[in-house]
Coordinates of N, CA and C in Angstrom, one line a residue:
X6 N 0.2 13.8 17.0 CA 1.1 14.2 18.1 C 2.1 15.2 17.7
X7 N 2.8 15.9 18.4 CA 3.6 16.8 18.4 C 4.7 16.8 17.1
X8 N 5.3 15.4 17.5 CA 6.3 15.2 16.8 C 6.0 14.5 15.4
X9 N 4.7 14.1 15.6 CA 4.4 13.0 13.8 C 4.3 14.1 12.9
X10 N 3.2 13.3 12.0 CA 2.5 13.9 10.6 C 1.9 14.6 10.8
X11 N 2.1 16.0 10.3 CA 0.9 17.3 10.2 C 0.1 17.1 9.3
X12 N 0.8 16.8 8.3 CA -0.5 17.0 7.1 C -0.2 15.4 5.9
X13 N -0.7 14.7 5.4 CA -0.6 13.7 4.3 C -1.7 14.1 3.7
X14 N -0.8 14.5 2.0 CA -1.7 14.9 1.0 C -2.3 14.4 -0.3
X15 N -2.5 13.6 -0.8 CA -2.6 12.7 -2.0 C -2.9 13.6 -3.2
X16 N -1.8 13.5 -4.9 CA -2.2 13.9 -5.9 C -2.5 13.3 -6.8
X17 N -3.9 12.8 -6.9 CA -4.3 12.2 -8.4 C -3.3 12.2 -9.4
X18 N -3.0 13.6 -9.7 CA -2.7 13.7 -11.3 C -1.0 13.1 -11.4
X19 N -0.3 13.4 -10.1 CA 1.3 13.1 -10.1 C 1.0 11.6 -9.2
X20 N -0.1 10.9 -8.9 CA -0.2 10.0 -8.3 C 1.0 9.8 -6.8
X21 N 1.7 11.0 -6.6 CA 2.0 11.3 -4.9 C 1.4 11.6 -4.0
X22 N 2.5 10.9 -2.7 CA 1.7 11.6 -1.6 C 2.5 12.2 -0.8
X23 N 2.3 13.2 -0.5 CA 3.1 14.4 0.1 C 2.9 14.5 2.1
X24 N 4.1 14.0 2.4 CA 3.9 14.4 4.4 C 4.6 15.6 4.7
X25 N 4.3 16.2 5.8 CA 4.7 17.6 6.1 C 4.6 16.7 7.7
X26 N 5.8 16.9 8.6 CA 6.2 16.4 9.3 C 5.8 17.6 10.3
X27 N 5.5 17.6 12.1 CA 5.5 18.5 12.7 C 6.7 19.3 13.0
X28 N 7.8 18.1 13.2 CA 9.0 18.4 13.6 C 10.2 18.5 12.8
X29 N 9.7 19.3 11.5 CA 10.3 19.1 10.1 C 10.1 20.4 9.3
X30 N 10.7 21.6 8.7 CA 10.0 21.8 7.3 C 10.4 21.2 5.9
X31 N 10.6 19.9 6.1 CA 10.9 19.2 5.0 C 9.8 18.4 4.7
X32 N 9.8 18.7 3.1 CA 8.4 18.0 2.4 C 8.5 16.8 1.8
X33 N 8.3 15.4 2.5 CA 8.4 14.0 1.8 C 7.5 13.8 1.0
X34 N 8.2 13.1 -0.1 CA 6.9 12.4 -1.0 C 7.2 11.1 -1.3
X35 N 6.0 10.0 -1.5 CA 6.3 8.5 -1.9 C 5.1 8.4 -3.7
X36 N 5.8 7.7 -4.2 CA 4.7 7.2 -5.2 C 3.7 6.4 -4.4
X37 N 2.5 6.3 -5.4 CA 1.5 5.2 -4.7 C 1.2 4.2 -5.5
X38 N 1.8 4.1 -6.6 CA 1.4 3.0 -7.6 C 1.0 1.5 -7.5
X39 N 2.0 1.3 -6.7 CA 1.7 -0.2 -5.5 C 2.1 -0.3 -4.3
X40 N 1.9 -1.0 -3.8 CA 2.7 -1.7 -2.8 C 3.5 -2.9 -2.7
X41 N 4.3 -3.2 -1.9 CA 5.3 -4.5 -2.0 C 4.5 -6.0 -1.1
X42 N 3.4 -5.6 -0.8 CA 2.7 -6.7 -0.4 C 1.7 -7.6 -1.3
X43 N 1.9 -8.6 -1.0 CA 0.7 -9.6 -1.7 C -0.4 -9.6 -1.1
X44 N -1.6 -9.6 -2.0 CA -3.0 -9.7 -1.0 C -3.4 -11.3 -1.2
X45 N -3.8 -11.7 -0.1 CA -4.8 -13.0 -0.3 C -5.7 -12.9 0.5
X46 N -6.5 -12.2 0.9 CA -7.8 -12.4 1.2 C -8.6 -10.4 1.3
X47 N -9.5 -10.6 0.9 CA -10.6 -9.4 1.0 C -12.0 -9.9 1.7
X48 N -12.2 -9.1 3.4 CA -13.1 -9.6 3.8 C -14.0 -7.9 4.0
X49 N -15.2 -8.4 4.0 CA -16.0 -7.4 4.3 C -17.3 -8.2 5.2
X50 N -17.8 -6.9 5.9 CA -18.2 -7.8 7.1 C -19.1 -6.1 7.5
X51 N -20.6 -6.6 7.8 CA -21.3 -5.3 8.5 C -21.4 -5.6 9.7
X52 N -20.8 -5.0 10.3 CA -20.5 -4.6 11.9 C -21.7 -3.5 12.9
X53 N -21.2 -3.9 14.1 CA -22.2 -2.9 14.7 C -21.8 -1.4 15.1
X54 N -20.4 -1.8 15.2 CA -19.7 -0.3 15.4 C -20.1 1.1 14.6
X55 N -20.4 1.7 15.5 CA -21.0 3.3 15.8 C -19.7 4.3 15.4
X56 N -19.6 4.7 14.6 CA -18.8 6.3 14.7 C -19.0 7.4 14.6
X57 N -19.0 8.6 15.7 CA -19.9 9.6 15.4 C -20.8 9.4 14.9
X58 N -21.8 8.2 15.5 CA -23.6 8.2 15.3 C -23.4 7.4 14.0
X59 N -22.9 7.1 13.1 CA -23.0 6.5 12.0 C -22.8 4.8 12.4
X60 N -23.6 4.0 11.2 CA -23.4 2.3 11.8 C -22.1 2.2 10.7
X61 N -20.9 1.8 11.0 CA -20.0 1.3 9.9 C -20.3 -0.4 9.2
X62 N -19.8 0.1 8.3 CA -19.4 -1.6 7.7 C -18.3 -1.6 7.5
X63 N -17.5 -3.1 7.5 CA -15.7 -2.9 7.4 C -15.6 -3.6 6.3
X64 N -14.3 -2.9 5.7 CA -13.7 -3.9 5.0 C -12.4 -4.2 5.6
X65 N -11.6 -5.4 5.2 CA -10.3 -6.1 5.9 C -9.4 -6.8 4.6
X66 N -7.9 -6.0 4.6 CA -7.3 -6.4 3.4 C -6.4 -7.0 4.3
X67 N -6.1 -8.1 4.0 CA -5.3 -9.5 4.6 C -4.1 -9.9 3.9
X68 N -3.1 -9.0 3.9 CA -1.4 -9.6 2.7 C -0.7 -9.4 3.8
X69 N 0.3 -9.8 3.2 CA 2.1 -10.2 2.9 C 3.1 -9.8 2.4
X70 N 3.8 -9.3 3.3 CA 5.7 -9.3 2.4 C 6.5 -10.2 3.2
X71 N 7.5 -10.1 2.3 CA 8.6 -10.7 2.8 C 10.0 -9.9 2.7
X72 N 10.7 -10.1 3.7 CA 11.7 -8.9 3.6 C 12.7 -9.4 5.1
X73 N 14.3 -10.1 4.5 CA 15.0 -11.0 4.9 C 15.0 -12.1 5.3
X74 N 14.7 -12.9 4.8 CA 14.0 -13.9 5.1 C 12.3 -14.0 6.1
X75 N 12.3 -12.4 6.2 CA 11.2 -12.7 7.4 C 9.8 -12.9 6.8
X76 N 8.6 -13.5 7.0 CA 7.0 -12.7 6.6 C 6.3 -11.8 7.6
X77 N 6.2 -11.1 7.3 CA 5.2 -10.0 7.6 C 3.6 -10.4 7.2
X78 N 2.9 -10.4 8.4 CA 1.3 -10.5 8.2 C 0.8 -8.9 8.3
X79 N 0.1 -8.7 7.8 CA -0.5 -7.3 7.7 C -2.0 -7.6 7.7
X80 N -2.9 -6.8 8.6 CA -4.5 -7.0 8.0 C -4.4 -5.3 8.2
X81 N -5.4 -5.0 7.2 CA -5.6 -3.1 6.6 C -7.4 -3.0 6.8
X82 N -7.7 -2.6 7.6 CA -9.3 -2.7 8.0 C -9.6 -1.3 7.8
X83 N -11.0 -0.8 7.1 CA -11.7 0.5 6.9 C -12.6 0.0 7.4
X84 N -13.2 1.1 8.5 CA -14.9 1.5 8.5 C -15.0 2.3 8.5
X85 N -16.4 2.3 7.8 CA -17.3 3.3 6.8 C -18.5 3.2 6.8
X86 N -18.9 4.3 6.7 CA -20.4 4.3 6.6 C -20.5 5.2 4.9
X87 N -21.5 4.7 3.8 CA -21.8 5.1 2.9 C -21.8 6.6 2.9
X88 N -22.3 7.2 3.6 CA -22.9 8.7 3.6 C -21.6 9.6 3.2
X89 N -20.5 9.1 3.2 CA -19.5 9.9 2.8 C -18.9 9.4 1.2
X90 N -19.4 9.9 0.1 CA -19.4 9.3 -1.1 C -17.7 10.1 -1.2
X91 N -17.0 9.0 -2.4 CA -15.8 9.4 -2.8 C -15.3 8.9 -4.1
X92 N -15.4 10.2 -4.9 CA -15.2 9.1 -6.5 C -13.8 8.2 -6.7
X93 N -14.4 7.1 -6.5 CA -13.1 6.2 -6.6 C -12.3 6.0 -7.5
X94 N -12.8 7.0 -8.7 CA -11.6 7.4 -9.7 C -10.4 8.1 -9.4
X95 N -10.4 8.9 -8.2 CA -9.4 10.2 -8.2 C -8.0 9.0 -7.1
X96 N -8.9 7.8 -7.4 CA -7.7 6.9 -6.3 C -7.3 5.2 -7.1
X97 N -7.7 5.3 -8.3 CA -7.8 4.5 -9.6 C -6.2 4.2 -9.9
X98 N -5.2 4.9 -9.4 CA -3.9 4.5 -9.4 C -3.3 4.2 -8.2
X99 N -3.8 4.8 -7.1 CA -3.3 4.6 -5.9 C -3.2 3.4 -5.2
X100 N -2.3 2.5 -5.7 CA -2.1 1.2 -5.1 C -1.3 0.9 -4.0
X101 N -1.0 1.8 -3.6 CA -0.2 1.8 -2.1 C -1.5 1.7 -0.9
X102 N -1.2 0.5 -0.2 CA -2.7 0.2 0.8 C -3.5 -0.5 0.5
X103 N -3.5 -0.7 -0.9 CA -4.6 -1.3 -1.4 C -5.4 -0.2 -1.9
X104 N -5.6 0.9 -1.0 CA -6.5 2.2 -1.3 C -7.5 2.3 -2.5
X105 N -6.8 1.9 -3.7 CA -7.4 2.2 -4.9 C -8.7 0.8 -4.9
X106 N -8.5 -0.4 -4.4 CA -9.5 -1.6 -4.6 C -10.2 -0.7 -3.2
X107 N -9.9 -0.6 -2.2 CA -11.1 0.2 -1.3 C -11.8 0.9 -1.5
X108 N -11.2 2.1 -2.5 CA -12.5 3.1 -2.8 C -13.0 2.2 -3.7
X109 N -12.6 1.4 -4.6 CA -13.7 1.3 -5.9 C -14.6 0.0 -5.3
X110 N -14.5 -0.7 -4.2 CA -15.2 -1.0 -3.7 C -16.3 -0.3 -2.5
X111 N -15.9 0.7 -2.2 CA -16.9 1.5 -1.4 C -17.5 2.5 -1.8
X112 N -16.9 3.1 -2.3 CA -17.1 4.6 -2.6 C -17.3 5.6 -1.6
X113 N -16.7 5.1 -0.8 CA -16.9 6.0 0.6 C -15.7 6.6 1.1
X114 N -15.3 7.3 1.8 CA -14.2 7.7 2.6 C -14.6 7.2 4.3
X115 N -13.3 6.6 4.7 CA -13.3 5.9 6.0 C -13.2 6.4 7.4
X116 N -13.9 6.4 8.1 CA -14.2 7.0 9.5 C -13.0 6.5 10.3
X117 N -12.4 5.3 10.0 CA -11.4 4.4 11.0 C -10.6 3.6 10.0
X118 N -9.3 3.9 10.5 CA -8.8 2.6 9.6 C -7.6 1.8 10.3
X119 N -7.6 1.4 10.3 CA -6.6 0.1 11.4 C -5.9 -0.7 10.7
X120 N -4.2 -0.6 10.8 CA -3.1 -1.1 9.9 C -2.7 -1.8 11.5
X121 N -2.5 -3.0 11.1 CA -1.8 -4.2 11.9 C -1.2 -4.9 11.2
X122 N 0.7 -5.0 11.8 CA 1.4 -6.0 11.4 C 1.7 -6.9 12.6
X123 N 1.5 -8.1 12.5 CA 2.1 -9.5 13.2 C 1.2 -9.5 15.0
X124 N 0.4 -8.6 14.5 CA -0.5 -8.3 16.0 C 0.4 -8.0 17.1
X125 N 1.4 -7.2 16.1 CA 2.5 -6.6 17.4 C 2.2 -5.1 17.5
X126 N 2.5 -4.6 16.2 CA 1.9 -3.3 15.5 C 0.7 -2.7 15.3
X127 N 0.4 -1.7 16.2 CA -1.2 -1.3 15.2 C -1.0 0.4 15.4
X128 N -1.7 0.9 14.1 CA -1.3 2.0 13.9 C -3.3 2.5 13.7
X129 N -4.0 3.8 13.8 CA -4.9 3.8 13.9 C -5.0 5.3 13.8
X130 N -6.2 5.4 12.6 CA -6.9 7.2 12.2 C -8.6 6.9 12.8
X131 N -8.8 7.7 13.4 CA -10.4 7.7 13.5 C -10.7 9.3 13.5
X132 N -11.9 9.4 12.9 CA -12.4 10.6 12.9 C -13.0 10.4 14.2
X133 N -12.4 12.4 14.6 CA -13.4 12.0 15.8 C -14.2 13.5 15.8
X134 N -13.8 14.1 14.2 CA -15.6 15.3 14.3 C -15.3 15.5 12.4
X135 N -16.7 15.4 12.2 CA -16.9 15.6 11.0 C -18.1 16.8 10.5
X136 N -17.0 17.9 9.6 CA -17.7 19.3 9.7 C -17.5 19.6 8.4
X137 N -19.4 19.4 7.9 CA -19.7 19.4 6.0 C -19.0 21.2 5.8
X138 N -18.2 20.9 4.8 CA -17.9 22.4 4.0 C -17.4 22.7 2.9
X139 N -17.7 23.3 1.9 CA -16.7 23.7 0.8 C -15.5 23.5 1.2
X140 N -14.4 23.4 0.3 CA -13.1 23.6 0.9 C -12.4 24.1 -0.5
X141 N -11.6 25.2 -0.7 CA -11.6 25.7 -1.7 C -9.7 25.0 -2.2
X142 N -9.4 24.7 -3.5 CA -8.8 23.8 -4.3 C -7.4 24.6 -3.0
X143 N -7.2 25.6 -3.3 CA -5.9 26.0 -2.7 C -5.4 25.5 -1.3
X144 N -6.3 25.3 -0.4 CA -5.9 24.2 0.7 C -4.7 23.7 -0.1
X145 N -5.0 23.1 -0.8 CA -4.4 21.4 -1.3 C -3.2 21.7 -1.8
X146 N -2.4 23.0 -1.8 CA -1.4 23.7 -2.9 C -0.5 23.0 -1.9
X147 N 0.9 22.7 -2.9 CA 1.9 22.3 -2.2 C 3.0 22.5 -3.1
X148 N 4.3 23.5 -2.4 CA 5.4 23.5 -3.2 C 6.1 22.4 -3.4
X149 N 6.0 21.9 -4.5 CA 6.8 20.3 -4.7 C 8.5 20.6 -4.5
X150 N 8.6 21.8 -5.3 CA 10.0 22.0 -5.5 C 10.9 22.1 -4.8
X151 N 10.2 21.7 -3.4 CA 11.1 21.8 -2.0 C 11.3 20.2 -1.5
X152 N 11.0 19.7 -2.5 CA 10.5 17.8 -1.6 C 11.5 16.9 -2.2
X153 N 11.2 15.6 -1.0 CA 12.7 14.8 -1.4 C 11.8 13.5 -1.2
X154 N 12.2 12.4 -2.0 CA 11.4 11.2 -1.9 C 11.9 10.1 -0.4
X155 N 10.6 9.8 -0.1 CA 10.9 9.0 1.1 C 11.9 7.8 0.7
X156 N 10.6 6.6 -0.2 CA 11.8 5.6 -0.8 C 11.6 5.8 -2.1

């Protein structure tokens, strides 16, 4: 939308992730090393759901925080279809999401991913066109020296 995220960019090597806001030229970044949630349950589940012509299978990460006395339920669901390989090394640190246990369990990049807290919240990415291409490294350039940390 107008006003969200233009761009979220992930760097292996500084293990950041960099947002460029629509309604901003200010460049946020968060570490991804973990997150403040507990996992207890990993489900995976082949499904029938279609995306752009592909059959997905999901996975569903099922944790917890806690934060003032409250709990937070969270489920973190990917589908994916294999055909999109992704070396799950370049996300081998990225523990924010869980991310890093999803790729090295899939090896795929996700067509849909669906963040639900307390089934009050749901936040949602779906591809909705996917167009094979080189993409050359410079895309991905970002002046750090302009950026301020989220938390």
């Amino acid at each position: 939308n107008k006003d969200g995220i233009k761009s979220l960019t992930y760097n292996p090597h500084s293990n950041k992730a960099y947002i460029k806001n629509n309604n901003s030229d200010t460049l946020l970044w968060y570490f991804c090393h973990s997150t403040p949630r507990k996992l207890f349950n990993v489900k995976e589940d082949t499904i029938s759901t279609n995306i752009l012509g592909y059959k997905c299978n999901k996975v569903v990460f099922e944790s917890a925080f806690q934060r003032d006395n409250l709990n937070y339920n969270i489920s973190t669901s990917f589908l994916y279809n294999k055909s999109y390989y992704i070396d799950p090394e370049l996300y081998e640190n990225h523990g924010e999401g869980f991310l890093n246990m999803y790729f090295n369990k899939t090896s795929s990049m996700y067509l849909e991913y669906i963040y639900t807290e307390h089934e009050t919240f749901e936040r949602r990415q779906k591809a909705i066109k996917i167009i094979p291409k080189e993409i050359d490294i410079k895309e991905f350039y970002i002046d750090t020296s302009l950026s301020i940390p989220i938390f």
